[in-house]
PDB file of C-alpha atoms in Angstrom:
ATOM      1  CA  UNK A 801     -20.771   0.064  -4.985  1.00 49.00           C
ATOM      2  CA  UNK A 802     -24.772   0.863  -5.014  1.00 49.00           C
ATOM      3  CA  UNK A 803     -26.784  -2.176  -5.946  1.00 54.00           C
ATOM      4  CA  UNK A 804     -30.048  -0.382  -6.840  1.00 51.00           C
ATOM      5  CA  UNK A 805     -32.089  -3.559  -7.720  1.00 52.00           C
ATOM      6  CA  UNK A 806     -30.979  -7.319  -7.670  1.00 52.00           C
ATOM      7  CA  UNK A 807     -32.897 -10.582  -8.621  1.00 54.00           C
ATOM      8  CA  UNK A 808     -34.651 -11.150  -5.246  1.00 56.00           C
ATOM      9  CA  UNK A 809     -36.295  -7.705  -6.021  1.00 57.00           C
ATOM     10  CA  UNK A 810     -36.897  -7.697  -9.707  1.00 55.00           C
ATOM     11  CA  UNK A 811     -39.279  -5.005 -11.429  1.00 60.00           C
ATOM     12  CA  UNK A 812     -40.493  -4.847 -15.244  1.00 67.00           C
ATOM     13  CA  UNK A 813     -37.483  -4.681 -17.522  1.00 76.00           C
ATOM     14  CA  UNK A 814     -34.872  -4.444 -14.323  1.00 80.00           C
ATOM     15  CA  UNK A 815     -33.576  -7.375 -13.752  1.00 86.00           C
ATOM     16  CA  UNK A 816     -30.284  -6.194 -12.156  1.00 88.00           C
ATOM     17  CA  UNK A 817     -29.182  -2.479 -11.716  1.00 89.00           C
ATOM     18  CA  UNK A 818     -25.911  -1.470 -10.101  1.00 92.00           C
ATOM     19  CA  UNK A 819     -24.348   1.874  -9.649  1.00 92.00           C
ATOM     20  CA  UNK A 820     -20.607   2.557  -8.573  1.00 93.00           C
ATOM     21  CA  UNK A 821     -18.504   5.499  -7.812  1.00 93.00           C
ATOM     22  CA  UNK A 822     -14.743   6.073  -6.642  1.00 92.00           C
ATOM     23  CA  UNK A 823     -12.707   8.708  -6.514  1.00 90.00           C
ATOM     24  CA  UNK A 824      -8.996   8.825  -5.269  1.00 86.00           C
ATOM     25  CA  UNK A 825      -7.145  11.772  -3.397  1.00 86.00           C
ATOM     26  CA  UNK A 826      -3.160  11.893  -4.551  1.00 82.00           C
ATOM     27  CA  UNK A 827      -0.785  14.584  -3.319  1.00 82.00           C
ATOM     28  CA  UNK A 828       2.422  15.391  -4.406  1.00 77.00           C
ATOM     29  CA  UNK A 829       5.253  16.887  -2.572  1.00 72.00           C
ATOM     30  CA  UNK A 830       6.989  17.827  -5.602  1.00 69.00           C
ATOM     31  CA  UNK A 831       3.641  18.597  -8.012  1.00 70.00           C
ATOM     32  CA  UNK A 832       0.361  19.349  -7.788  1.00 71.00           C
ATOM     33  CA  UNK A 833      -2.760  17.197  -6.273  1.00 78.00           C
ATOM     34  CA  UNK A 834      -5.392  15.473  -7.926  1.00 82.00           C
ATOM     35  CA  UNK A 835      -8.550  13.537  -7.209  1.00 86.00           C
ATOM     36  CA  UNK A 836      -9.540  11.580 -10.750  1.00 88.00           C
ATOM     37  CA  UNK A 837     -12.899   9.912 -10.058  1.00 92.00           C
ATOM     38  CA  UNK A 838     -14.602   6.522 -11.734  1.00 94.00           C
ATOM     39  CA  UNK A 839     -18.340   5.959 -12.664  1.00 95.00           C
ATOM     40  CA  UNK A 840     -19.484   2.371 -13.571  1.00 96.00           C
ATOM     41  CA  UNK A 841     -23.165   1.057 -14.198  1.00 95.00           C
ATOM     42  CA  UNK A 842     -24.356  -2.315 -14.947  1.00 94.00           C
ATOM     43  CA  UNK A 843     -27.843  -2.986 -15.915  1.00 94.00           C
ATOM     44  CA  UNK A 844     -29.635  -6.119 -16.988  1.00 93.00           C
ATOM     45  CA  UNK A 845     -33.237  -6.122 -18.350  1.00 91.00           C
ATOM     46  CA  UNK A 846     -33.195  -9.706 -17.849  1.00 89.00           C
ATOM     47  CA  UNK A 847     -31.261 -12.954 -17.305  1.00 89.00           C
ATOM     48  CA  UNK A 848     -30.317 -12.870 -20.929  1.00 93.00           C
ATOM     49  CA  UNK A 849     -28.621  -9.496 -21.604  1.00 95.00           C
ATOM     50  CA  UNK A 850     -26.568  -7.234 -19.217  1.00 95.00           C
ATOM     51  CA  UNK A 851     -25.006  -3.989 -20.348  1.00 96.00           C
ATOM     52  CA  UNK A 852     -22.531  -2.223 -18.868  1.00 96.00           C
ATOM     53  CA  UNK A 853     -20.251   1.180 -19.086  1.00 97.00           C
ATOM     54  CA  UNK A 854     -17.499   2.491 -17.243  1.00 97.00           C
ATOM     55  CA  UNK A 855     -15.677   6.158 -17.036  1.00 97.00           C
ATOM     56  CA  UNK A 856     -12.430   7.000 -15.466  1.00 95.00           C
ATOM     57  CA  UNK A 857      -9.985   9.973 -15.224  1.00 94.00           C
ATOM     58  CA  UNK A 858      -6.259   9.841 -14.602  1.00 91.00           C
ATOM     59  CA  UNK A 859      -3.654  12.065 -13.682  1.00 87.00           C
ATOM     60  CA  UNK A 860       0.320  11.251 -13.945  1.00 88.00           C
ATOM     61  CA  UNK A 861       2.509  13.986 -13.013  1.00 89.00           C
ATOM     62  CA  UNK A 862       5.932  14.396 -14.777  1.00 90.00           C
ATOM     63  CA  UNK A 863       8.876  12.428 -13.678  1.00 89.00           C
ATOM     64  CA  UNK A 864      11.916  14.087 -11.253  1.00 89.00           C
ATOM     65  CA  UNK A 865      14.246  13.858 -14.050  1.00 91.00           C
ATOM     66  CA  UNK A 866      11.102  15.241 -16.924  1.00 92.00           C
ATOM     67  CA  UNK A 867      11.304  18.215 -14.150  1.00 91.00           C
ATOM     68  CA  UNK A 868      14.494  19.138 -12.432  1.00 91.00           C
ATOM     69  CA  UNK A 869      17.275  17.925 -15.153  1.00 92.00           C
ATOM     70  CA  UNK A 870      19.678  20.879 -15.578  1.00 94.00           C
ATOM     71  CA  UNK A 871      19.538  21.803 -19.090  1.00 92.00           C
ATOM     72  CA  UNK A 872      22.562  21.779 -20.764  1.00 95.00           C
ATOM     73  CA  UNK A 873      23.992  23.327 -24.390  1.00 94.00           C
ATOM     74  CA  UNK A 874      25.922  21.007 -26.573  1.00 93.00           C
ATOM     75  CA  UNK A 875      27.644  21.859 -29.731  1.00 88.00           C
ATOM     76  CA  UNK A 876      28.049  23.543 -32.212  1.00 92.00           C
ATOM     77  CA  UNK A 877      27.385  20.639 -34.200  1.00 89.00           C
ATOM     78  CA  UNK A 878      28.170  20.787 -38.176  1.00 86.00           C
ATOM     79  CA  UNK A 879      26.741  17.342 -39.278  1.00 81.00           C
ATOM     80  CA  UNK A 880      23.202  16.945 -40.671  1.00 77.00           C
ATOM     81  CA  UNK A 881      20.618  15.503 -38.483  1.00 80.00           C
ATOM     82  CA  UNK A 882      17.820  17.196 -40.112  1.00 88.00           C
ATOM     83  CA  UNK A 883      16.693  18.472 -43.405  1.00 90.00           C
ATOM     84  CA  UNK A 884      15.618  22.539 -43.173  1.00 92.00           C
ATOM     85  CA  UNK A 885      12.747  22.639 -45.420  1.00 91.00           C
ATOM     86  CA  UNK A 886      12.501  26.056 -45.285  1.00 92.00           C
ATOM     87  CA  UNK A 887      16.041  26.529 -46.884  1.00 92.00           C
ATOM     88  CA  UNK A 888      16.157  24.073 -49.447  1.00 89.00           C
ATOM     89  CA  UNK A 889      19.390  22.935 -51.400  1.00 88.00           C
ATOM     90  CA  UNK A 890      21.404  25.803 -48.551  1.00 90.00           C
ATOM     91  CA  UNK A 891      23.752  24.110 -46.322  1.00 88.00           C
ATOM     92  CA  UNK A 892      23.446  24.346 -42.645  1.00 89.00           C
ATOM     93  CA  UNK A 893      25.595  26.373 -40.434  1.00 91.00           C
ATOM     94  CA  UNK A 894      26.984  25.239 -36.999  1.00 93.00           C
ATOM     95  CA  UNK A 895      24.118  25.107 -34.562  1.00 94.00           C
ATOM     96  CA  UNK A 896      23.630  24.073 -30.617  1.00 95.00           C
ATOM     97  CA  UNK A 897      21.264  22.130 -29.066  1.00 95.00           C
ATOM     98  CA  UNK A 898      19.419  22.422 -25.539  1.00 94.00           C
ATOM     99  CA  UNK A 899      18.203  19.443 -23.537  1.00 94.00           C
ATOM    100  CA  UNK A 900      17.188  18.557 -20.114  1.00 94.00           C
ATOM    101  CA  UNK A 901      14.278  19.252 -17.542  1.00 94.00           C
ATOM    102  CA  UNK A 902      11.308  21.721 -17.869  1.00 93.00           C
ATOM    103  CA  UNK A 903       9.860  22.884 -14.128  1.00 91.00           C
ATOM    104  CA  UNK A 904       6.583  24.307 -16.617  1.00 90.00           C
ATOM    105  CA  UNK A 905       5.436  21.191 -17.324  1.00 91.00           C
ATOM    106  CA  UNK A 906       1.862  19.797 -16.853  1.00 90.00           C
ATOM    107  CA  UNK A 907       0.697  16.620 -15.985  1.00 90.00           C
ATOM    108  CA  UNK A 908      -0.803  13.968 -18.289  1.00 92.00           C
ATOM    109  CA  UNK A 909      -4.452  13.499 -18.267  1.00 92.00           C
ATOM    110  CA  UNK A 910      -6.371  10.769 -19.586  1.00 94.00           C
ATOM    111  CA  UNK A 911     -10.087   9.901 -19.848  1.00 95.00           C
ATOM    112  CA  UNK A 912     -10.978   5.756 -20.121  1.00 96.00           C
ATOM    113  CA  UNK A 913     -14.000   4.605 -21.552  1.00 96.00           C
ATOM    114  CA  UNK A 914     -15.843   1.177 -21.714  1.00 97.00           C
ATOM    115  CA  UNK A 915     -19.545   0.286 -22.946  1.00 97.00           C
ATOM    116  CA  UNK A 916     -20.019  -3.463 -23.344  1.00 97.00           C
ATOM    117  CA  UNK A 917     -22.992  -5.813 -23.786  1.00 97.00           C
ATOM    118  CA  UNK A 918     -23.025  -9.464 -22.525  1.00 96.00           C
ATOM    119  CA  UNK A 919     -25.557 -12.126 -23.556  1.00 96.00           C
ATOM    120  CA  UNK A 920     -26.163 -15.118 -21.949  1.00 93.00           C
ATOM    121  CA  UNK A 921     -29.345 -16.810 -23.831  1.00 93.00           C
ATOM    122  CA  UNK A 922     -31.120 -19.137 -21.305  1.00 91.00           C
ATOM    123  CA  UNK A 923     -31.901 -20.895 -24.363  1.00 91.00           C
ATOM    124  CA  UNK A 924     -28.694 -22.002 -25.131  1.00 91.00           C
ATOM    125  CA  UNK A 925     -27.018 -22.807 -21.266  1.00 90.00           C
ATOM    126  CA  UNK A 926     -23.662 -22.589 -20.856  1.00 90.00           C
ATOM    127  CA  UNK A 927     -23.143 -19.910 -23.650  1.00 93.00           C
ATOM    128  CA  UNK A 928     -21.919 -16.667 -23.066  1.00 95.00           C
ATOM    129  CA  UNK A 929     -21.234 -13.883 -25.782  1.00 96.00           C
ATOM    130  CA  UNK A 930     -20.029 -10.454 -25.121  1.00 97.00           C
ATOM    131  CA  UNK A 931     -18.875  -7.246 -27.227  1.00 97.00           C
ATOM    132  CA  UNK A 932     -17.169  -4.064 -25.822  1.00 97.00           C
ATOM    133  CA  UNK A 933     -15.909  -0.909 -27.111  1.00 97.00           C
ATOM    134  CA  UNK A 934     -13.240   0.848 -25.158  1.00 97.00           C
ATOM    135  CA  UNK A 935     -11.355   4.270 -25.746  1.00 97.00           C
ATOM    136  CA  UNK A 936      -8.670   5.697 -24.062  1.00 95.00           C
ATOM    137  CA  UNK A 937      -7.929   9.490 -24.487  1.00 95.00           C
ATOM    138  CA  UNK A 938      -4.604  10.830 -23.018  1.00 95.00           C
ATOM    139  CA  UNK A 939      -3.672  14.118 -23.004  1.00 93.00           C
ATOM    140  CA  UNK A 940      -0.290  16.322 -22.732  1.00 93.00           C
ATOM    141  CA  UNK A 941       2.034  13.498 -23.123  1.00 93.00           C
ATOM    142  CA  UNK A 942       5.566  14.565 -22.036  1.00 93.00           C
ATOM    143  CA  UNK A 943       7.925  13.948 -24.722  1.00 91.00           C
ATOM    144  CA  UNK A 944      10.913  15.491 -26.416  1.00 92.00           C
ATOM    145  CA  UNK A 945      10.409  17.345 -29.808  1.00 91.00           C
ATOM    146  CA  UNK A 946      12.764  15.874 -32.445  1.00 91.00           C
ATOM    147  CA  UNK A 947      14.496  18.306 -34.753  1.00 92.00           C
ATOM    148  CA  UNK A 948      12.770  17.498 -37.801  1.00 93.00           C
ATOM    149  CA  UNK A 949       9.426  17.556 -35.831  1.00 93.00           C
ATOM    150  CA  UNK A 950      10.242  21.494 -34.656  1.00 93.00           C
ATOM    151  CA  UNK A 951      11.117  22.096 -38.045  1.00 94.00           C
ATOM    152  CA  UNK A 952       8.015  21.017 -39.906  1.00 93.00           C
ATOM    153  CA  UNK A 953       5.864  21.601 -37.649  1.00 91.00           C
ATOM    154  CA  UNK A 954       6.571  25.661 -36.078  1.00 88.00           C
ATOM    155  CA  UNK A 955       2.797  26.262 -35.229  1.00 88.00           C
ATOM    156  CA  UNK A 956       2.761  23.095 -33.154  1.00 86.00           C
ATOM    157  CA  UNK A 957       6.290  23.446 -31.215  1.00 89.00           C
ATOM    158  CA  UNK A 958       6.484  27.225 -31.261  1.00 90.00           C
ATOM    159  CA  UNK A 959      10.286  28.186 -30.149  1.00 91.00           C
ATOM    160  CA  UNK A 960      11.700  25.323 -30.794  1.00 94.00           C
ATOM    161  CA  UNK A 961      14.145  26.057 -33.241  1.00 96.00           C
ATOM    162  CA  UNK A 962      16.143  29.793 -32.816  1.00 96.00           C
ATOM    163  CA  UNK A 963      17.380  31.421 -36.134  1.00 96.00           C
ATOM    164  CA  UNK A 964      19.760  33.783 -37.128  1.00 95.00           C
ATOM    165  CA  UNK A 965      17.761  36.833 -38.478  1.00 95.00           C
ATOM    166  CA  UNK A 966      17.310  36.650 -42.286  1.00 94.00           C
ATOM    167  CA  UNK A 967      20.001  38.161 -44.864  1.00 94.00           C
ATOM    168  CA  UNK A 968      18.970  40.607 -47.645  1.00 95.00           C
ATOM    169  CA  UNK A 969      19.518  37.415 -49.887  1.00 94.00           C
ATOM    170  CA  UNK A 970      17.062  35.518 -47.709  1.00 94.00           C
ATOM    171  CA  UNK A 971      14.700  38.372 -47.516  1.00 95.00           C
ATOM    172  CA  UNK A 972      14.599  38.503 -51.304  1.00 94.00           C
ATOM    173  CA  UNK A 973      14.113  34.625 -51.584  1.00 93.00           C
ATOM    174  CA  UNK A 974      11.175  34.452 -48.928  1.00 94.00           C
ATOM    175  CA  UNK A 975      13.056  32.547 -46.502  1.00 94.00           C
ATOM    176  CA  UNK A 976      13.849  32.518 -42.918  1.00 94.00           C
ATOM    177  CA  UNK A 977      17.709  32.995 -41.429  1.00 95.00           C
ATOM    178  CA  UNK A 978      19.589  29.607 -40.949  1.00 95.00           C
ATOM    179  CA  UNK A 979      18.970  27.606 -37.776  1.00 95.00           C
ATOM    180  CA  UNK A 980      21.467  28.395 -34.641  1.00 95.00           C
ATOM    181  CA  UNK A 981      19.872  25.912 -32.101  1.00 96.00           C
ATOM    182  CA  UNK A 982      17.336  23.483 -31.403  1.00 96.00           C
ATOM    183  CA  UNK A 983      15.321  23.270 -27.552  1.00 95.00           C
ATOM    184  CA  UNK A 984      15.265  19.668 -27.271  1.00 94.00           C
ATOM    185  CA  UNK A 985      14.031  19.895 -23.507  1.00 95.00           C
ATOM    186  CA  UNK A 986      10.975  18.041 -22.135  1.00 95.00           C
ATOM    187  CA  UNK A 987       7.377  19.456 -23.122  1.00 93.00           C
ATOM    188  CA  UNK A 988       3.905  18.653 -23.710  1.00 92.00           C
ATOM    189  CA  UNK A 989       3.716  17.767 -26.942  1.00 85.00           C
ATOM    190  CA  UNK A 990       0.908  15.661 -28.279  1.00 80.00           C
ATOM    191  CA  UNK A 991      -2.321  13.266 -27.395  1.00 85.00           C
ATOM    192  CA  UNK A 992      -2.650   9.891 -27.812  1.00 89.00           C
ATOM    193  CA  UNK A 993      -6.309   8.541 -28.727  1.00 92.00           C
ATOM    194  CA  UNK A 994      -6.509   4.400 -28.790  1.00 94.00           C
ATOM    195  CA  UNK A 995      -9.813   2.688 -29.467  1.00 95.00           C
ATOM    196  CA  UNK A 996     -11.292  -0.229 -30.434  1.00 96.00           C
ATOM    197  CA  UNK A 997     -13.690  -3.510 -29.884  1.00 97.00           C
ATOM    198  CA  UNK A 998     -13.263  -6.616 -28.128  1.00 96.00           C
ATOM    199  CA  UNK A 999     -15.325  -9.517 -29.226  1.00 96.00           C
ATOM    200  CA  UNK A1000     -15.713 -12.936 -27.260  1.00 96.00           C
ATOM    201  CA  UNK A1001     -17.528 -16.071 -26.915  1.00 95.00           C
ATOM    202  CA  UNK A1002     -17.373 -19.106 -24.475  1.00 94.00           C
ATOM    203  CA  UNK A1003     -19.532 -22.004 -24.122  1.00 92.00           C
ATOM    204  CA  UNK A1004     -19.481 -24.671 -21.293  1.00 89.00           C
ATOM    205  CA  UNK A1005     -20.440 -28.008 -21.157  1.00 83.00           C
ATOM    206  CA  UNK A1006     -20.573 -29.995 -18.013  1.00 77.00           C
ATOM    207  CA  UNK A1007     -18.138 -33.110 -18.234  1.00 76.00           C
ATOM    208  CA  UNK A1008     -20.593 -35.378 -16.759  1.00 71.00           C
ATOM    209  CA  UNK A1009     -22.414 -35.107 -19.559  1.00 56.00           C
ATOM    210  CA  UNK A1010     -19.707 -36.266 -21.833  1.00 55.00           C
TER     211      UNK A1010
END
C-alpha cells in the first residue's frame, strides 16, 4: 500500500490519494501455477468526498474428483430423461451415459471490479452516504452438461451427444439418427456474470447530547 498524499501534506484538489497492489503466487502439485493480482485506489479531493476503486483477478483449479474420477459407462437406459427435439414424435432407442472426471479441464478464472463513492459532508457531522457498483465475472465454470442442454445446444457442447447414422427415412425427413450415448463427464461449460449496486447511509449522533 502506497499513500501518495495524505491530510498532512495536502495539495489543491487532493486531500488523500492511496494506491495499493498485491500479487499472490499459488503452486499446485497436481495442476498449474497462478499469480492472481489485485489493484486498488482511493482518492479524496476534500474531506467531504472520497472515490475508491479496485480490481482483482481470481484462479480456481478443478477439484481432484473433477479431474481424476474414473469414467464409467452406465446403461443402456430405455426410460425418457430428455426430449429429442431433432426427432420429434419418434421413440428413443436404448442409450448409455458416460460420467466421471476429465483431465483436460481448464481452471476457473475470474475478474472482480468495485467502484464506489463515499460522502461525509462537514455540513452534517455524523452523516455518511455511500454508493458502489460491483461486477463479478467468472469464466470456464466446471460443471456437467444436462442431457437436454446437450441436445438443444450442440454448438455450445460439441461431442456430448452420440447418434447412430441417419437411416434412409431420417435422411429423407432431414433429421439425424437416434441418440445412443450422452457424455456427462465434467467440462468447462459456462460463464457467471453478477453485477449490481449497493447504497448505504448512516448517521451517528453523540449520546451525550440527548
